[in-house]
Amino acid sequence: MKLWTGRLGKETARAADDFNASIAVDSRLARADIAGSLAHAEMLTRQGVLTAADGEAIREGLEGILAGLESGALAVDMGAEDVHTFVEAELTRRIGEAGKRLHTGRSRNDQVATDLRLYLREQCGEICKLLGDFIDVLHRQGGANAGAILPGYTHLQRAQPVLFAQHMLAYEEMFARDIGRIRDAQRRMNVCPLGSGALAGTGYPIDRAFTAQALGFDGFTVSTLDGVSDRDFCMELAAALSIVMVHLSRLSEELILWCSWEFKFIELDDAYTTGSSIMPQKKNPDLAELIRGKSGRVFGDLMGLLAMMKGLPLAYNKDMQEDKEAIFDAFDTVRACLEAAIPMAETMKILPGNMRAAAAGGFINATDCADYLVGKGLPFREAYGVVGALVAACLADGSTLETLPLERYREASALFDDDIYAYIALEACAARRRK
């Protein structure tokens, strides 16, 4: 069955059919397609476009198809051109002539635009739930290791002491912003294009407000041309998902570094690592590395959507059939990465002793040492110079600010007293920055 053969005088070539078909990708829209068709049929019945008998037959037929798909008794026919063709053909097979009336006042253009919004709206909720779960895991890890101190870095050089909980909080903030971006995009997406027809609406007395409300939309699209050709929501969601992957990749990079022997700040659970086929001592952070690698895949999905849309005139063009593969892949990839990252982070073991030992080196309390002098009345720029000279002296003789004798401090500035050691203790440095 094809929905568009009225004009053509011969069968399309098999290769053309195969190239044109999208069922392998859009079959996942079956539930959304049936939901949209149910609302459309109910509206047509209320408006008197369909008889009550036809409306009831269509409703029962569509509900039967949905039940069959959900139970597994019915499978999507992968030989159909697309999911819309499959549903309409199966409906007509079941209820006869009434099934052919379902498409009254509707085009596949507004149908697919509606289906896609319904499906992605649900996917947004699932991703936001996973992000919320991940934030909870990071928060629990920070709370369980509240006193752990590690060196904070800039330029990958030890900079200042920070609490492990502070480090986790930074990622909690990132993922919270991700939820906000996805919710913002979801809100803008939540308008119904059904009723736009092919591009110019329909002459039937339809009620667009009714179908929009029935499908849980906040309203309906004003411009019918934009209604069928808008894919901003796909691009915006792909952009938001790309930023999620940036954050997941950054965290993964840190976990990869931290579980190396050079850092050894954490140990990943055996269940979320792999070994080597030749080196028996290896314990590799492959899940974290894959998450880092898959970020490029989602970025590519975004670039594909942007490139697809950039030169299209109004209204619908067949190029837009490529939207689904890209945005579906972006959602699938982010979901898979979060489902791997959550238990990996939840089960990782924090090694606070190693963190503390690393924080003790690198003069990461030098700024606090300068702040000590500022508290005694010395201008910061002068204090900065004094402490810089002390660090250079320590490097020359192998000492640290913690072990430097008090007389050496007093040679540098008479403002130093024996309370300097308590002031520059790592725990004190971190405590001053907890606010």
CSV table of C-alpha atoms in Angstrom, one decimal:
chain,number,residue,atom,x,y,z
A,1,MET,CA,0.0,0.0,0.0
A,2,LYS,CA,1.2,3.5,-0.9
A,3,LEU,CA,-0.5,6.7,0.2
A,4,TRP,CA,0.6,8.7,-2.8
A,5,THR,CA,0.1,6.7,-6.0
A,6,GLY,CA,-2.9,8.6,-7.5
A,7,ARG,CA,-0.8,10.7,-9.9
A,8,LEU,CA,1.7,8.1,-11.0
A,9,GLY,CA,1.2,5.8,-13.9
A,10,LYS,CA,3.7,3.0,-13.2
A,11,GLU,CA,5.2,1.2,-10.3
A,12,THR,CA,8.2,2.8,-8.7
A,13,ALA,CA,11.4,0.8,-9.0
A,14,ARG,CA,12.3,-1.5,-6.1
A,15,ALA,CA,15.5,0.4,-5.5
A,16,ALA,CA,13.5,3.6,-5.3
A,17,ASP,CA,11.1,2.1,-2.8
A,18,ASP,CA,13.9,0.9,-0.7
A,19,PHE,CA,15.7,4.3,-0.8
A,20,ASN,CA,12.5,6.2,-0.1
A,21,ALA,CA,11.3,4.0,2.8
A,22,SER,CA,11.8,5.2,6.4
A,23,ILE,CA,10.0,2.4,8.3
A,24,ALA,CA,13.3,1.0,9.7
A,25,VAL,CA,13.8,4.3,11.5
A,26,ASP,CA,10.3,5.7,12.2
A,27,SER,CA,8.6,2.4,13.3
A,28,ARG,CA,9.3,3.5,16.9
A,29,LEU,CA,6.7,6.3,16.3
A,30,ALA,CA,3.9,3.8,16.1
A,31,ARG,CA,2.4,4.6,19.5
A,32,ALA,CA,2.6,8.3,18.9
A,33,ASP,CA,1.1,7.9,15.4
A,34,ILE,CA,-1.9,6.0,16.9
A,35,ALA,CA,-2.3,8.6,19.6
A,36,GLY,CA,-2.4,11.3,17.0
A,37,SER,CA,-4.8,9.4,14.8
A,38,LEU,CA,-7.2,8.7,17.7
A,39,ALA,CA,-7.3,12.4,18.5
A,40,HIS,CA,-7.7,13.3,14.9
A,41,ALA,CA,-10.6,10.8,14.4
A,42,GLU,CA,-12.4,12.0,17.5
A,43,MET,CA,-12.1,15.6,16.4
A,44,LEU,CA,-13.5,14.7,12.9
A,45,THR,CA,-16.4,12.9,14.5
A,46,ARG,CA,-17.2,15.8,16.8
A,47,GLN,CA,-17.1,18.1,13.8
A,48,GLY,CA,-19.4,15.9,11.8
A,49,VAL,CA,-16.8,15.2,9.1
A,50,LEU,CA,-17.0,11.5,10.1
A,51,THR,CA,-20.1,9.6,11.1
A,52,ALA,CA,-20.4,8.4,14.6
A,53,ALA,CA,-20.2,4.8,13.3
A,54,ASP,CA,-17.0,5.4,11.3
A,55,GLY,CA,-15.5,7.3,14.3
A,56,GLU,CA,-16.2,4.4,16.6
A,57,ALA,CA,-14.9,1.8,14.2
A,58,ILE,CA,-11.7,3.8,13.7
A,59,ARG,CA,-11.2,4.2,17.5
A,60,GLU,CA,-11.7,0.5,18.1
A,61,GLY,CA,-9.4,-0.5,15.2
A,62,LEU,CA,-6.6,1.8,16.4
A,63,GLU,CA,-6.9,0.7,20.0
A,64,GLY,CA,-6.7,-2.9,18.8
A,65,ILE,CA,-3.6,-2.2,16.7
A,66,LEU,CA,-2.0,-0.5,19.8
A,67,ALA,CA,-2.9,-3.4,22.0
A,68,GLY,CA,-1.4,-5.8,19.5
A,69,LEU,CA,1.8,-3.9,19.2
A,70,GLU,CA,2.2,-3.6,23.0
A,71,SER,CA,1.5,-7.3,23.6
A,72,GLY,CA,3.7,-8.5,20.8
A,73,ALA,CA,0.8,-10.1,19.0
A,74,LEU,CA,1.2,-7.7,16.1
A,75,ALA,CA,4.5,-6.6,14.6
A,76,VAL,CA,5.2,-3.6,12.5
A,77,ASP,CA,5.4,-4.6,8.8
A,78,MET,CA,8.9,-3.6,7.8
A,79,GLY,CA,7.9,-3.8,4.2
A,80,ALA,CA,5.7,-0.7,4.6
A,81,GLU,CA,7.0,2.6,3.4
A,82,ASP,CA,6.7,4.3,6.8
A,83,VAL,CA,4.9,3.9,10.1
A,84,HIS,CA,2.0,6.0,9.0
A,85,THR,CA,1.4,3.7,6.0
A,86,PHE,CA,1.6,0.7,8.2
A,87,VAL,CA,-1.0,1.9,10.7
A,88,GLU,CA,-3.5,3.1,8.0
A,89,ALA,CA,-3.1,-0.1,6.0
A,90,GLU,CA,-3.5,-2.3,9.1
A,91,LEU,CA,-6.5,-0.2,10.2
A,92,THR,CA,-8.2,-0.6,6.7
A,93,ARG,CA,-7.5,-4.3,6.7
A,94,ARG,CA,-9.3,-4.6,10.1
A,95,ILE,CA,-12.3,-2.3,9.6
A,96,GLY,CA,-12.6,-1.8,5.9
A,97,GLU,CA,-13.9,1.3,4.2
A,98,ALA,CA,-14.0,3.4,7.4
A,99,GLY,CA,-10.2,3.1,7.7
A,100,LYS,CA,-9.8,4.9,4.4
A,101,ARG,CA,-11.5,7.9,5.9
A,102,LEU,CA,-9.0,8.4,8.8
A,103,HIS,CA,-6.7,10.6,6.7
A,104,THR,CA,-9.5,13.1,5.9
A,105,GLY,CA,-8.2,16.7,6.6
A,106,ARG,CA,-4.7,15.5,7.3
A,107,SER,CA,-1.4,15.1,5.4
A,108,ARG,CA,1.6,13.0,6.3
A,109,ASN,CA,3.5,16.3,6.6
A,110,ASP,CA,1.5,17.5,9.7
A,111,GLN,CA,1.1,13.9,10.8
A,112,VAL,CA,4.8,13.1,11.1
A,113,ALA,CA,5.5,16.5,12.7
A,114,THR,CA,3.0,15.8,15.4
A,115,ASP,CA,4.2,12.2,15.9
A,116,LEU,CA,7.8,13.4,16.3
A,117,ARG,CA,6.9,16.0,18.9
A,118,LEU,CA,4.8,13.5,20.9
A,119,TYR,CA,7.6,11.0,20.9
A,120,LEU,CA,10.4,13.5,21.7
A,121,ARG,CA,8.4,15.0,24.5
A,122,GLU,CA,8.4,11.6,26.2
A,123,GLN,CA,12.1,11.1,25.5
A,124,CYS,CA,12.8,14.4,27.1
A,125,GLY,CA,11.2,13.3,30.3
A,126,GLU,CA,13.2,10.1,30.4
A,127,ILE,CA,16.5,11.8,29.9
A,128,CYS,CA,15.7,14.4,32.5
A,129,LYS,CA,14.9,11.6,34.9
A,130,LEU,CA,18.2,9.9,34.3
A,131,LEU,CA,20.0,13.3,34.7
A,132,GLY,CA,18.2,13.8,38.0
A,133,ASP,CA,19.3,10.3,39.1
A,134,PHE,CA,22.9,11.0,38.2
A,135,ILE,CA,22.9,14.3,40.2
A,136,ASP,CA,21.6,12.3,43.2
A,137,VAL,CA,24.5,9.8,42.8
A,138,LEU,CA,27.1,12.5,42.6
A,139,HIS,CA,25.6,14.3,45.6
A,140,ARG,CA,25.7,11.1,47.6
A,141,GLN,CA,29.3,10.4,46.7
A,142,GLY,CA,30.2,13.9,47.8
A,143,GLY,CA,28.3,13.6,51.0
A,144,ALA,CA,29.8,10.2,51.8
A,145,ASN,CA,33.3,11.7,51.4
A,146,ALA,CA,32.6,15.1,52.8
A,147,GLY,CA,36.0,15.6,54.4
A,148,ALA,CA,38.1,14.4,51.5
A,149,ILE,CA,40.5,17.1,50.2
A,150,LEU,CA,42.1,16.9,46.7
A,151,PRO,CA,44.1,19.4,44.7
A,152,GLY,CA,42.0,21.6,42.5
A,153,TYR,CA,43.6,22.2,39.1
A,154,THR,CA,43.9,25.0,36.5
A,155,HIS,CA,45.8,24.3,33.3
A,156,LEU,CA,46.1,20.7,34.7
A,157,GLN,CA,48.5,22.2,37.3
A,158,ARG,CA,47.8,21.9,41.0
A,159,ALA,CA,46.2,25.2,42.1
A,160,GLN,CA,44.3,25.2,45.4
A,161,PRO,CA,42.9,22.6,47.8
A,162,VAL,CA,39.2,21.8,47.3
A,163,LEU,CA,36.8,19.3,48.9
A,164,PHE,CA,35.8,16.3,46.8
A,165,ALA,CA,32.2,17.3,47.5
A,166,GLN,CA,32.9,20.7,45.9
A,167,HIS,CA,34.2,18.9,42.8
A,168,MET,CA,31.1,16.8,42.6
A,169,LEU,CA,28.9,19.8,43.1
A,170,ALA,CA,30.4,21.4,40.0
A,171,TYR,CA,29.1,18.5,37.9
A,172,GLU,CA,25.8,18.6,39.7
A,173,GLU,CA,25.4,22.2,38.6
A,174,MET,CA,26.3,21.2,35.0
A,175,PHE,CA,23.7,18.5,34.8
A,176,ALA,CA,21.1,20.6,36.5
A,177,ARG,CA,21.6,23.2,33.7
A,178,ASP,CA,21.2,20.4,31.2
A,179,ILE,CA,17.8,19.5,32.7
A,180,GLY,CA,16.8,23.2,32.4
A,181,ARG,CA,17.9,23.4,28.7
A,182,ILE,CA,16.0,20.2,27.8
A,183,ARG,CA,12.9,21.4,29.7
A,184,ASP,CA,13.1,24.7,27.9
A,185,ALA,CA,13.3,23.1,24.5
A,186,GLN,CA,10.5,20.7,25.5
A,187,ARG,CA,8.3,23.7,26.4
A,188,ARG,CA,8.9,25.4,23.0
A,189,MET,CA,8.3,22.1,21.2
A,190,ASN,CA,4.9,21.5,22.9
A,191,VAL,CA,2.7,23.0,20.3
A,192,CYS,CA,0.6,20.9,17.9
A,193,PRO,CA,1.1,21.1,14.1
A,194,LEU,CA,-1.8,18.8,13.4
A,195,GLY,CA,-4.3,20.6,11.1
A,196,SER,CA,-1.5,22.2,9.1
A,197,GLY,CA,-2.2,19.7,6.3
A,198,ALA,CA,0.4,19.5,3.6
A,199,LEU,CA,1.4,23.1,4.1
A,200,ALA,CA,-1.7,25.4,3.8
A,201,GLY,CA,-4.2,23.9,6.2
A,202,THR,CA,-7.4,22.2,5.2
A,203,GLY,CA,-10.9,23.2,4.0
A,204,TYR,CA,-12.6,20.8,6.4
A,205,PRO,CA,-14.2,22.4,9.5
A,206,ILE,CA,-11.6,21.0,11.9
A,207,ASP,CA,-11.0,22.0,15.5
A,208,ARG,CA,-7.2,22.4,16.0
A,209,ALA,CA,-7.6,23.4,19.6
A,210,PHE,CA,-9.4,20.2,20.4
A,211,THR,CA,-6.7,17.9,19.0
A,212,ALA,CA,-4.0,20.0,20.6
A,213,GLN,CA,-5.6,19.7,24.0
A,214,ALA,CA,-6.4,16.0,23.5
A,215,LEU,CA,-2.7,15.3,22.9
A,216,GLY,CA,-1.4,17.3,25.8
A,217,PHE,CA,0.0,20.2,23.8
A,218,ASP,CA,0.0,23.8,25.2
A,219,GLY,CA,-1.6,25.0,21.9
A,220,PHE,CA,-1.2,24.7,18.2
A,221,THR,CA,1.1,26.2,15.6
A,222,VAL,CA,-0.1,29.4,14.1
A,223,SER,CA,1.6,29.2,10.7
A,224,THR,CA,0.7,26.1,8.8
A,225,LEU,CA,3.8,26.4,6.6
A,226,ASP,CA,6.0,26.6,9.6
A,227,GLY,CA,4.0,23.8,11.3
A,228,VAL,CA,5.0,21.2,8.8
A,229,SER,CA,8.5,22.4,8.1
A,230,ASP,CA,9.8,23.4,11.6
A,231,ARG,CA,12.5,21.2,12.9
A,232,ASP,CA,14.0,23.8,15.3
A,233,PHE,CA,12.9,21.5,18.2
A,234,CYS,CA,15.1,18.7,16.8
A,235,MET,CA,18.1,21.0,16.4
A,236,GLU,CA,17.6,22.6,19.8
A,237,LEU,CA,17.2,19.2,21.6
A,238,ALA,CA,20.3,17.9,19.7
A,239,ALA,CA,22.2,21.0,20.9
A,240,ALA,CA,21.1,20.4,24.5
A,241,LEU,CA,22.0,16.8,24.3
A,242,SER,CA,25.4,17.7,22.9
A,243,ILE,CA,26.1,19.9,25.9
A,244,VAL,CA,25.0,16.9,28.1
A,245,MET,CA,27.7,14.9,26.3
A,246,VAL,CA,30.3,17.6,26.9
A,247,HIS,CA,29.6,17.4,30.6
A,248,LEU,CA,29.6,13.6,30.6
A,249,SER,CA,32.9,13.6,28.6
A,250,ARG,CA,34.6,16.0,31.0
A,251,LEU,CA,33.6,14.0,34.0
A,252,SER,CA,34.7,10.8,32.2
A,253,GLU,CA,38.1,12.3,31.4
A,254,GLU,CA,38.6,13.1,35.1
A,255,LEU,CA,37.6,9.7,36.2
A,256,ILE,CA,40.0,8.2,33.6
A,257,LEU,CA,42.8,10.3,35.0
A,258,TRP,CA,41.9,9.8,38.6
A,259,CYS,CA,41.9,6.0,38.4
A,260,SER,CA,45.3,5.9,36.7
A,261,TRP,CA,48.3,5.0,38.8
A,262,GLU,CA,49.7,8.5,38.4
A,263,PHE,CA,46.7,9.9,40.3
A,264,LYS,CA,44.9,7.0,42.0
A,265,PHE,CA,42.3,9.2,43.6
A,266,ILE,CA,39.5,6.7,42.9
A,267,GLU,CA,39.1,3.0,42.0
A,268,LEU,CA,36.3,2.0,39.6
A,269,ASP,CA,34.4,-1.1,40.4
A,270,ASP,CA,35.4,-4.3,38.6
A,271,ALA,CA,31.9,-4.5,37.2
A,272,TYR,CA,32.4,-1.3,35.2
A,273,THR,CA,35.9,-1.8,33.9
A,274,THR,CA,37.6,-4.2,31.5
A,275,GLY,CA,40.9,-6.0,31.3
A,276,SER,CA,43.6,-6.4,28.6
A,277,SER,CA,43.8,-9.4,26.2
A,278,ILE,CA,47.6,-9.5,26.7
A,279,MET,CA,48.5,-7.6,29.9
A,280,PRO,CA,47.0,-9.4,32.9
A,281,GLN,CA,47.6,-6.5,35.3
A,282,LYS,CA,45.4,-4.0,33.4
A,283,LYS,CA,42.1,-2.6,34.7
A,284,ASN,CA,40.8,-0.3,32.0
A,285,PRO,CA,38.2,2.5,32.4
A,286,ASP,CA,36.6,1.5,29.1
A,287,LEU,CA,33.1,2.6,30.0
A,288,ALA,CA,34.3,6.1,30.8
A,289,GLU,CA,36.4,6.1,27.6
A,290,LEU,CA,33.4,5.1,25.5
A,291,ILE,CA,31.3,7.8,27.0
A,292,ARG,CA,34.0,10.3,26.1
A,293,GLY,CA,34.2,8.9,22.6
A,294,LYS,CA,30.4,8.9,22.0
A,295,SER,CA,30.2,12.6,22.7
A,296,GLY,CA,31.5,13.1,19.1
A,297,ARG,CA,28.6,11.0,17.8
A,298,VAL,CA,26.0,13.2,19.3
A,299,PHE,CA,27.8,16.3,18.1
A,300,GLY,CA,27.7,14.7,14.6
A,301,ASP,CA,23.9,14.3,15.0
A,302,LEU,CA,23.5,18.0,15.7
A,303,MET,CA,25.8,18.9,12.7
A,304,GLY,CA,23.7,16.6,10.5
A,305,LEU,CA,20.5,18.3,11.5
A,306,LEU,CA,21.9,21.8,11.0
A,307,ALA,CA,23.3,20.9,7.6
A,308,MET,CA,20.0,19.3,6.5
A,309,MET,CA,17.9,22.3,7.3
A,310,LYS,CA,20.1,25.2,6.3
A,311,GLY,CA,19.1,25.4,2.6
A,312,LEU,CA,15.5,24.2,2.6
A,313,PRO,CA,12.8,26.4,1.1
A,314,LEU,CA,9.3,26.3,2.7
A,315,ALA,CA,7.5,24.1,3.3
A,316,TYR,CA,8.2,20.4,3.6
A,317,ASN,CA,11.0,18.7,1.7
A,318,LYS,CA,11.9,15.1,1.6
A,319,ASP,CA,15.4,15.9,3.1
A,320,MET,CA,13.5,16.3,6.4
A,321,GLN,CA,13.0,12.5,6.6
A,322,GLU,CA,16.6,12.5,7.8
A,323,ASP,CA,15.6,14.3,11.0
A,324,LYS,CA,14.5,11.2,12.8
A,325,GLU,CA,17.6,9.1,12.5
A,326,ALA,CA,19.8,11.9,13.8
A,327,ILE,CA,17.6,13.0,16.8
A,328,PHE,CA,16.7,9.4,17.7
A,329,ASP,CA,20.4,8.5,17.7
A,330,ALA,CA,21.2,11.5,19.9
A,331,PHE,CA,18.6,10.5,22.5
A,332,ASP,CA,19.6,6.8,22.3
A,333,THR,CA,23.3,7.6,22.8
A,334,VAL,CA,22.8,10.0,25.7
A,335,ARG,CA,20.5,7.5,27.4
A,336,ALA,CA,23.0,4.7,27.0
A,337,CYS,CA,25.8,6.9,28.3
A,338,LEU,CA,23.8,7.9,31.4
A,339,GLU,CA,22.7,4.4,32.1
A,340,ALA,CA,26.4,3.4,32.1
A,341,ALA,CA,27.7,6.4,34.0
A,342,ILE,CA,25.2,6.3,36.9
A,343,PRO,CA,26.2,2.9,38.3
A,344,MET,CA,29.8,3.5,37.4
A,345,ALA,CA,29.9,6.6,39.5
A,346,GLU,CA,27.7,5.1,42.2
A,347,THR,CA,30.1,2.1,42.8
A,348,MET,CA,33.4,3.9,42.4
A,349,LYS,CA,35.6,3.9,45.5
A,350,ILE,CA,37.1,7.2,46.7
A,351,LEU,CA,40.7,7.1,48.0
A,352,PRO,CA,40.9,10.2,50.3
A,353,GLY,CA,44.4,9.4,51.5
A,354,ASN,CA,45.8,9.6,48.0
A,355,MET,CA,43.9,12.7,47.4
A,356,ARG,CA,45.2,14.3,50.6
A,357,ALA,CA,48.8,13.3,49.8
A,358,ALA,CA,48.6,14.9,46.3
A,359,ALA,CA,47.1,18.0,47.8
A,360,ALA,CA,50.0,18.3,50.3
A,361,GLY,CA,52.4,18.9,47.4
A,362,GLY,CA,52.5,21.6,44.8
A,363,PHE,CA,52.2,24.6,47.2
A,364,ILE,CA,48.4,24.8,46.7
A,365,ASN,CA,48.1,26.8,49.9
A,366,ALA,CA,50.3,29.6,48.6
A,367,THR,CA,47.3,31.9,47.9
A,368,ASP,CA,46.2,31.4,51.5
A,369,CYS,CA,49.6,32.2,52.7
A,370,ALA,CA,49.4,35.5,50.8
A,371,ASP,CA,45.9,36.1,52.2
A,372,TYR,CA,47.4,35.6,55.7
A,373,LEU,CA,49.6,38.6,55.1
A,374,VAL,CA,46.8,40.6,53.6
A,375,GLY,CA,44.9,40.0,56.9
A,376,LYS,CA,47.8,41.5,58.7
A,377,GLY,CA,47.6,44.7,56.5
A,378,LEU,CA,50.0,44.0,53.6
A,379,PRO,CA,48.6,44.9,50.2
A,380,PHE,CA,47.8,41.7,48.2
A,381,ARG,CA,50.3,42.5,45.4
A,382,GLU,CA,53.2,42.8,47.9
A,383,ALA,CA,52.0,39.7,49.8
A,384,TYR,CA,51.9,37.8,46.4
A,385,GLY,CA,55.6,38.8,45.9
A,386,VAL,CA,56.6,37.7,49.4
A,387,VAL,CA,55.0,34.3,49.1
A,388,GLY,CA,56.3,33.8,45.6
A,389,ALA,CA,59.9,34.3,46.9
A,390,LEU,CA,59.2,31.8,49.7
A,391,VAL,CA,57.9,29.2,47.2
A,392,ALA,CA,61.1,29.7,45.1
A,393,ALA,CA,63.2,29.2,48.3
A,394,CYS,CA,61.3,26.1,49.2
A,395,LEU,CA,61.8,24.6,45.7
A,396,ALA,CA,65.5,25.3,46.0
A,397,ASP,CA,66.0,23.4,49.3
A,398,GLY,CA,63.2,20.8,48.9
A,399,SER,CA,61.0,22.1,51.7
A,400,THR,CA,57.3,23.1,51.7
A,401,LEU,CA,55.3,25.9,53.2
A,402,GLU,CA,54.2,23.6,55.9
A,403,THR,CA,57.7,22.6,56.9
A,404,LEU,CA,59.4,25.9,56.4
A,405,PRO,CA,60.9,27.1,59.7
A,406,LEU,CA,59.2,30.2,61.3
A,407,GLU,CA,62.5,32.2,61.2
A,408,ARG,CA,62.5,31.8,57.4
A,409,TYR,CA,59.0,33.2,57.3
A,410,ARG,CA,60.0,36.1,59.5
A,411,GLU,CA,63.0,36.9,57.3
A,412,ALA,CA,60.6,37.3,54.4
A,413,SER,CA,58.1,39.4,56.4
A,414,ALA,CA,57.9,40.4,60.1
A,415,LEU,CA,54.1,40.0,59.8
A,416,PHE,CA,54.4,36.2,60.0
A,417,ASP,CA,53.7,34.5,63.3
A,418,ASP,CA,53.5,30.9,64.4
A,419,ASP,CA,49.7,30.9,63.6
A,420,ILE,CA,50.7,30.7,59.9
A,421,TYR,CA,50.9,26.9,60.1
A,422,ALA,CA,47.3,26.6,61.2
A,423,TYR,CA,46.2,29.1,58.7
A,424,ILE,CA,47.7,27.3,55.7
A,425,ALA,CA,46.7,23.8,56.8
A,426,LEU,CA,44.8,22.2,53.9
A,427,GLU,CA,41.7,21.6,56.0
A,428,ALA,CA,41.6,25.3,57.0
A,429,CYS,CA,42.2,26.4,53.4
A,430,ALA,CA,39.3,24.2,52.2
A,431,ALA,CA,37.0,25.2,55.1
A,432,ARG,CA,37.4,28.9,54.2
A,433,ARG,CA,36.0,28.2,50.8
A,434,ARG,CA,33.0,26.1,51.6
A,435,LYS,CA,30.6,29.0,51.4
